[in-house]
Coordinates of C-alpha atoms in Angstrom, one line a residue:
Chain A
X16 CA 11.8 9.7 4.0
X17 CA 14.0 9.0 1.7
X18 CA 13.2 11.3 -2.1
X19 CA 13.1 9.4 -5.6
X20 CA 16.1 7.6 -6.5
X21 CA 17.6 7.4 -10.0
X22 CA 20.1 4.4 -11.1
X23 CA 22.8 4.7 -12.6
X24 CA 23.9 8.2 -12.6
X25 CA 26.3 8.6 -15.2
X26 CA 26.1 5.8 -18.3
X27 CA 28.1 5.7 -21.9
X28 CA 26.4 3.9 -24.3
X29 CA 27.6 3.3 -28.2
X30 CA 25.2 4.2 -30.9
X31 CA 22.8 1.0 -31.6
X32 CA 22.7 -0.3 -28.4
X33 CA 20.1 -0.4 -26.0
X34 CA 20.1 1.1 -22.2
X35 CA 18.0 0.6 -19.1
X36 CA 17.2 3.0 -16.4
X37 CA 15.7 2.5 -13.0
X38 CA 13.5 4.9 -11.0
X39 CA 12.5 3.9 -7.1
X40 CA 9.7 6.4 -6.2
X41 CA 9.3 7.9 -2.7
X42 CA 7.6 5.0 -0.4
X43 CA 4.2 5.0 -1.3
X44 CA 3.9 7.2 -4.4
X45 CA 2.5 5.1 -6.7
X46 CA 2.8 7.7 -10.4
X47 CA 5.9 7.6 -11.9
X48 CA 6.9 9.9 -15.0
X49 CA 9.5 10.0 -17.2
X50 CA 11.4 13.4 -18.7
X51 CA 13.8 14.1 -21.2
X52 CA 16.3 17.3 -20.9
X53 CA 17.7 18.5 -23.4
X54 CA 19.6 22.0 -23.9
X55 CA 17.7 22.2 -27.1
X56 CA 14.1 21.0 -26.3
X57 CA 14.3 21.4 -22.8
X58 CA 12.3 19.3 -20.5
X59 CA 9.9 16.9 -22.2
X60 CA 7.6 14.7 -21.4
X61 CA 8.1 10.6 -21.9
X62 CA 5.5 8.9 -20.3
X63 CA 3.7 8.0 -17.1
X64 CA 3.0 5.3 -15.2
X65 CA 0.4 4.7 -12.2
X66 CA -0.4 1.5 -10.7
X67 CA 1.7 -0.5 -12.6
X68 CA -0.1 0.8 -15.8
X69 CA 1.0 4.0 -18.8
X70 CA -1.7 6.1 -18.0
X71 CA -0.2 9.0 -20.4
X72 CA 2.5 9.2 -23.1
X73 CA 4.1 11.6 -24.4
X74 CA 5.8 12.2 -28.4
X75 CA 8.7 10.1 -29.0
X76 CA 9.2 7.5 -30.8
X77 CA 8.5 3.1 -30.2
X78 CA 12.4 3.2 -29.4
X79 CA 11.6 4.6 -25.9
X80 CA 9.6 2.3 -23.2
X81 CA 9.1 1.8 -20.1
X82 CA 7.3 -0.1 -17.4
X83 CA 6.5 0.2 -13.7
X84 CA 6.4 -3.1 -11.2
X85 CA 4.0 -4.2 -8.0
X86 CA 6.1 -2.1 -5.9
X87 CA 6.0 1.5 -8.0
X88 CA 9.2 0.9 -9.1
X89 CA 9.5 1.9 -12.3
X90 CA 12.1 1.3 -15.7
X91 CA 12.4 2.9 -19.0
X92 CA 13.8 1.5 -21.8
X93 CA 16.1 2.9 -25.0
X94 CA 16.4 0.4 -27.6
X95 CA 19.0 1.4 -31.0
X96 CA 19.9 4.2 -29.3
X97 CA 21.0 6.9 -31.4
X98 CA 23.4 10.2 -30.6
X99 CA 20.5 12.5 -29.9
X100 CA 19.3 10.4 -27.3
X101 CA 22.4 11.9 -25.0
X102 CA 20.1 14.3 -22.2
X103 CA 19.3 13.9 -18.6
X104 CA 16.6 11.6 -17.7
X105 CA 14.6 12.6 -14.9
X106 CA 11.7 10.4 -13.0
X107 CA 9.5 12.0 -10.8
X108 CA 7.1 10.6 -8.6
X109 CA 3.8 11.6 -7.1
X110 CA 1.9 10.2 -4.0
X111 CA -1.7 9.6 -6.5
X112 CA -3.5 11.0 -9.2
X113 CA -4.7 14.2 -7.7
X114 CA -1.0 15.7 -7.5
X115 CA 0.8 17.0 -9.8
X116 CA 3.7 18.8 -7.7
X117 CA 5.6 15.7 -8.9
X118 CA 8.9 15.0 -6.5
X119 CA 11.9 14.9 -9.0
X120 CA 15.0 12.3 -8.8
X121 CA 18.7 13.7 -9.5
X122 CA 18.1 12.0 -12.5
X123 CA 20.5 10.1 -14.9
X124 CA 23.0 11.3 -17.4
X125 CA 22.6 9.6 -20.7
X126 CA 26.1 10.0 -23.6
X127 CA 25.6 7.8 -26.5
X128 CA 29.1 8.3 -28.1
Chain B
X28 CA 5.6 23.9 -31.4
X29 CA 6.9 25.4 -27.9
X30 CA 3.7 25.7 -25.7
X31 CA 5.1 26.7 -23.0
X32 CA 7.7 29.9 -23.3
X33 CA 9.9 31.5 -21.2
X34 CA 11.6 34.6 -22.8
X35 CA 14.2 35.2 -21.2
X36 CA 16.7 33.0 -20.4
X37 CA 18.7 35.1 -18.0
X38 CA 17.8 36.9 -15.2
X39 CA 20.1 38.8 -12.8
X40 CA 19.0 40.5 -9.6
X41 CA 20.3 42.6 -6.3
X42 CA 19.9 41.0 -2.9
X43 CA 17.1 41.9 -1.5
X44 CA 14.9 43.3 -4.6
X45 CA 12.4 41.4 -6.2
X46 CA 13.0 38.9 -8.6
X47 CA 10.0 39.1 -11.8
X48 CA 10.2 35.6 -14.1
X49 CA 7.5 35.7 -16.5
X50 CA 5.9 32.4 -18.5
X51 CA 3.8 33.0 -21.6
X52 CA 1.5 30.1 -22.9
X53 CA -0.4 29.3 -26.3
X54 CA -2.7 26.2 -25.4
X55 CA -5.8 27.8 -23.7
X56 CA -6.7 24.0 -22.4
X57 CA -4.3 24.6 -20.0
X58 CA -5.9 25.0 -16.6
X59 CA -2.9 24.0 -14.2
X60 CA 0.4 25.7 -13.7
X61 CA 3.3 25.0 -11.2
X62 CA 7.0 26.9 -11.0
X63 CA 10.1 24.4 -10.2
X64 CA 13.6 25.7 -9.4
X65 CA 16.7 23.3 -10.5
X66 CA 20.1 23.6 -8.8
X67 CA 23.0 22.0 -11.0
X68 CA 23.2 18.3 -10.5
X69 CA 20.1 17.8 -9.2
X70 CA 16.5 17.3 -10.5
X71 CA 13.6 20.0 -10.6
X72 CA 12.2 21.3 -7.1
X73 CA 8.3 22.1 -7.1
X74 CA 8.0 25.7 -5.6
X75 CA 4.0 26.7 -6.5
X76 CA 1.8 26.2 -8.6
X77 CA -1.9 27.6 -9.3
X78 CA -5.0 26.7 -10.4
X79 CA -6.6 28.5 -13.5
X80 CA -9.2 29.3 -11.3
X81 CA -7.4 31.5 -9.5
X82 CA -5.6 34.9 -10.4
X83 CA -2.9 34.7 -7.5
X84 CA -1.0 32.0 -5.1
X85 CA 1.2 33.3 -2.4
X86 CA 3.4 30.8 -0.6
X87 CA 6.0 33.1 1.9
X88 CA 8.7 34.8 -0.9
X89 CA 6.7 33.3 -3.3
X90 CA 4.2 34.8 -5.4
X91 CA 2.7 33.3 -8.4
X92 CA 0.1 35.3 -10.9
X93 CA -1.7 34.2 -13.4
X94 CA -3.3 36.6 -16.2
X95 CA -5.4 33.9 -18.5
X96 CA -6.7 36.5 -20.9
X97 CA -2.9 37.3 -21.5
X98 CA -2.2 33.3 -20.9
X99 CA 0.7 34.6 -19.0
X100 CA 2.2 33.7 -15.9
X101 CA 4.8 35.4 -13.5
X102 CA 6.5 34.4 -10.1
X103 CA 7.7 36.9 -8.2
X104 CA 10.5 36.6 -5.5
X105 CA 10.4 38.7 -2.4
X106 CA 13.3 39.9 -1.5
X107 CA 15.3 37.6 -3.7
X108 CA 18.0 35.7 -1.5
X109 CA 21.7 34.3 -3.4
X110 CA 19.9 31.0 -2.4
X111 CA 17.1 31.8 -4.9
X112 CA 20.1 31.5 -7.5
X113 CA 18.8 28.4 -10.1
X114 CA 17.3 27.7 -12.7
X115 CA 13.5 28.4 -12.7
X116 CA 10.8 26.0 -14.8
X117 CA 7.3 27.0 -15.7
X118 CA 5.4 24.1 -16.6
X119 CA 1.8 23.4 -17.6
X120 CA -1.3 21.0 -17.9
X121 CA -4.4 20.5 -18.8
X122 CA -5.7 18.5 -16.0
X123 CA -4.9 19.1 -12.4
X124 CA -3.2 15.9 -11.2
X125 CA -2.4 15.0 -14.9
X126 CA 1.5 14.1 -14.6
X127 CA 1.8 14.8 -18.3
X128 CA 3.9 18.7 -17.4
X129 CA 4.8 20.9 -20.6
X130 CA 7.7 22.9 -19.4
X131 CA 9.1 26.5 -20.7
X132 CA 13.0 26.5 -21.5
X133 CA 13.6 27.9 -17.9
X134 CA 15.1 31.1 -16.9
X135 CA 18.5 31.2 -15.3
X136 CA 18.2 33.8 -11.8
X137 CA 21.5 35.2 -10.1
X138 CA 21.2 36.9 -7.2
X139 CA 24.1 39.6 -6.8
X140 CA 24.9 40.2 -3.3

């Protein structure tokens, strides 16, 4: 079975733009959530998505978005990104809502330069 | 407003003795808590978690103890392996099955053979 899978894994962005990520959940895990890693704030929570719907959301600001499609597959989104937003983004997945030992991807190295 | 602490950020142990990582917390509507080990390059591994209905979870090496009067939280290793060497999480929630974790800094554990 194969485990979550983060694209890209490496991405340079320039301040101001915007960036995409994409998270495919193990087959037929159907929450999605979205982390932040930081070496200064650690691990934080973005937001989570189940059925295709944000079920929970976490402090940060408008700038950060995401969505989740039919399939589970889910996307966040950074719009006017600025340099702080450099970290590791990890998606995890979970087969309902009655686990949370959540199944982490390798996640996706973020450098706004 | 760090919820969810871990103390110390290093930890190095002998081969073969047990390995102590301690979690303190401050929000007492936490009722769920799970350990996670990270490699480099890779995301978060669930290793065991526990209910706040429970004062202990065993799961092989894997001991995890919860004191809620203290709201403190070890895992102890038994004996530690180098293989055990990582990055260890403590995270929190308020709701078992709630994806919304709040994660300690992490505590890095080297095993010296």
């Amino acid at each position: 079975k194969a485990g979550v899978t983060q694209t890209p894994r490496y991405l340079i962005k320039t301040r101001g733009q915007q960036v995409t990520l994409s998270c495919s959940p193990i087959s037929g895990h159907r929450s999605v959530s979205w982390y932040q890693q930081t070496p200064g704030q650690g691990l934080q929570f973005l937001f989570e998505y189940f059925s295709e719907t944000q079920r929970n959301k976490g402090n940060f600001p408008g700038r950060f978005s995401g969505r989740q499609f039919s399939n589970s597959r889910s996307e966040m989104n950074v719009s006017t990104l600025e340099l702080g937003d450099s970290a590791l983004y990890l998606c995890a997945s979970s087969p309902d809502s009655m686990n949370t030992e959540a199944f982490f991807g390798q996640g996706t190295r973020l450098t706004v330069v | 407003d760090q919820q969810v602490k871990q103390n110390s950020p290093s930890l190095s142990v002998q081969e073969g003795r047990i390995s102590i990582l301690n979690c303190d917390y401050t929000n007492s509507m936490f009722d769920y808590f799970l350990w996670y080990k990270k490699y480099p390059a890779e995301g978060p591994t669930f290793l065991i978690s526990i209910s706040s209905i429970k004062d202990k979870n065993e799961d092989g090496r894997f001991t995890v103890f919860l004191n809620k009067s203290a709201k403190h939280l070890s895992l102890h290793i038994v004996p530690s392996q180098p293989g055990d060497s990582a990055v260890y999480f403590c995270a929190a929630s308020k709701v078992q099955g709630a994806q919304k974790l709040v994660f300690g800094q992490g505590t890095r554990l080297t095993i010296n053979p």
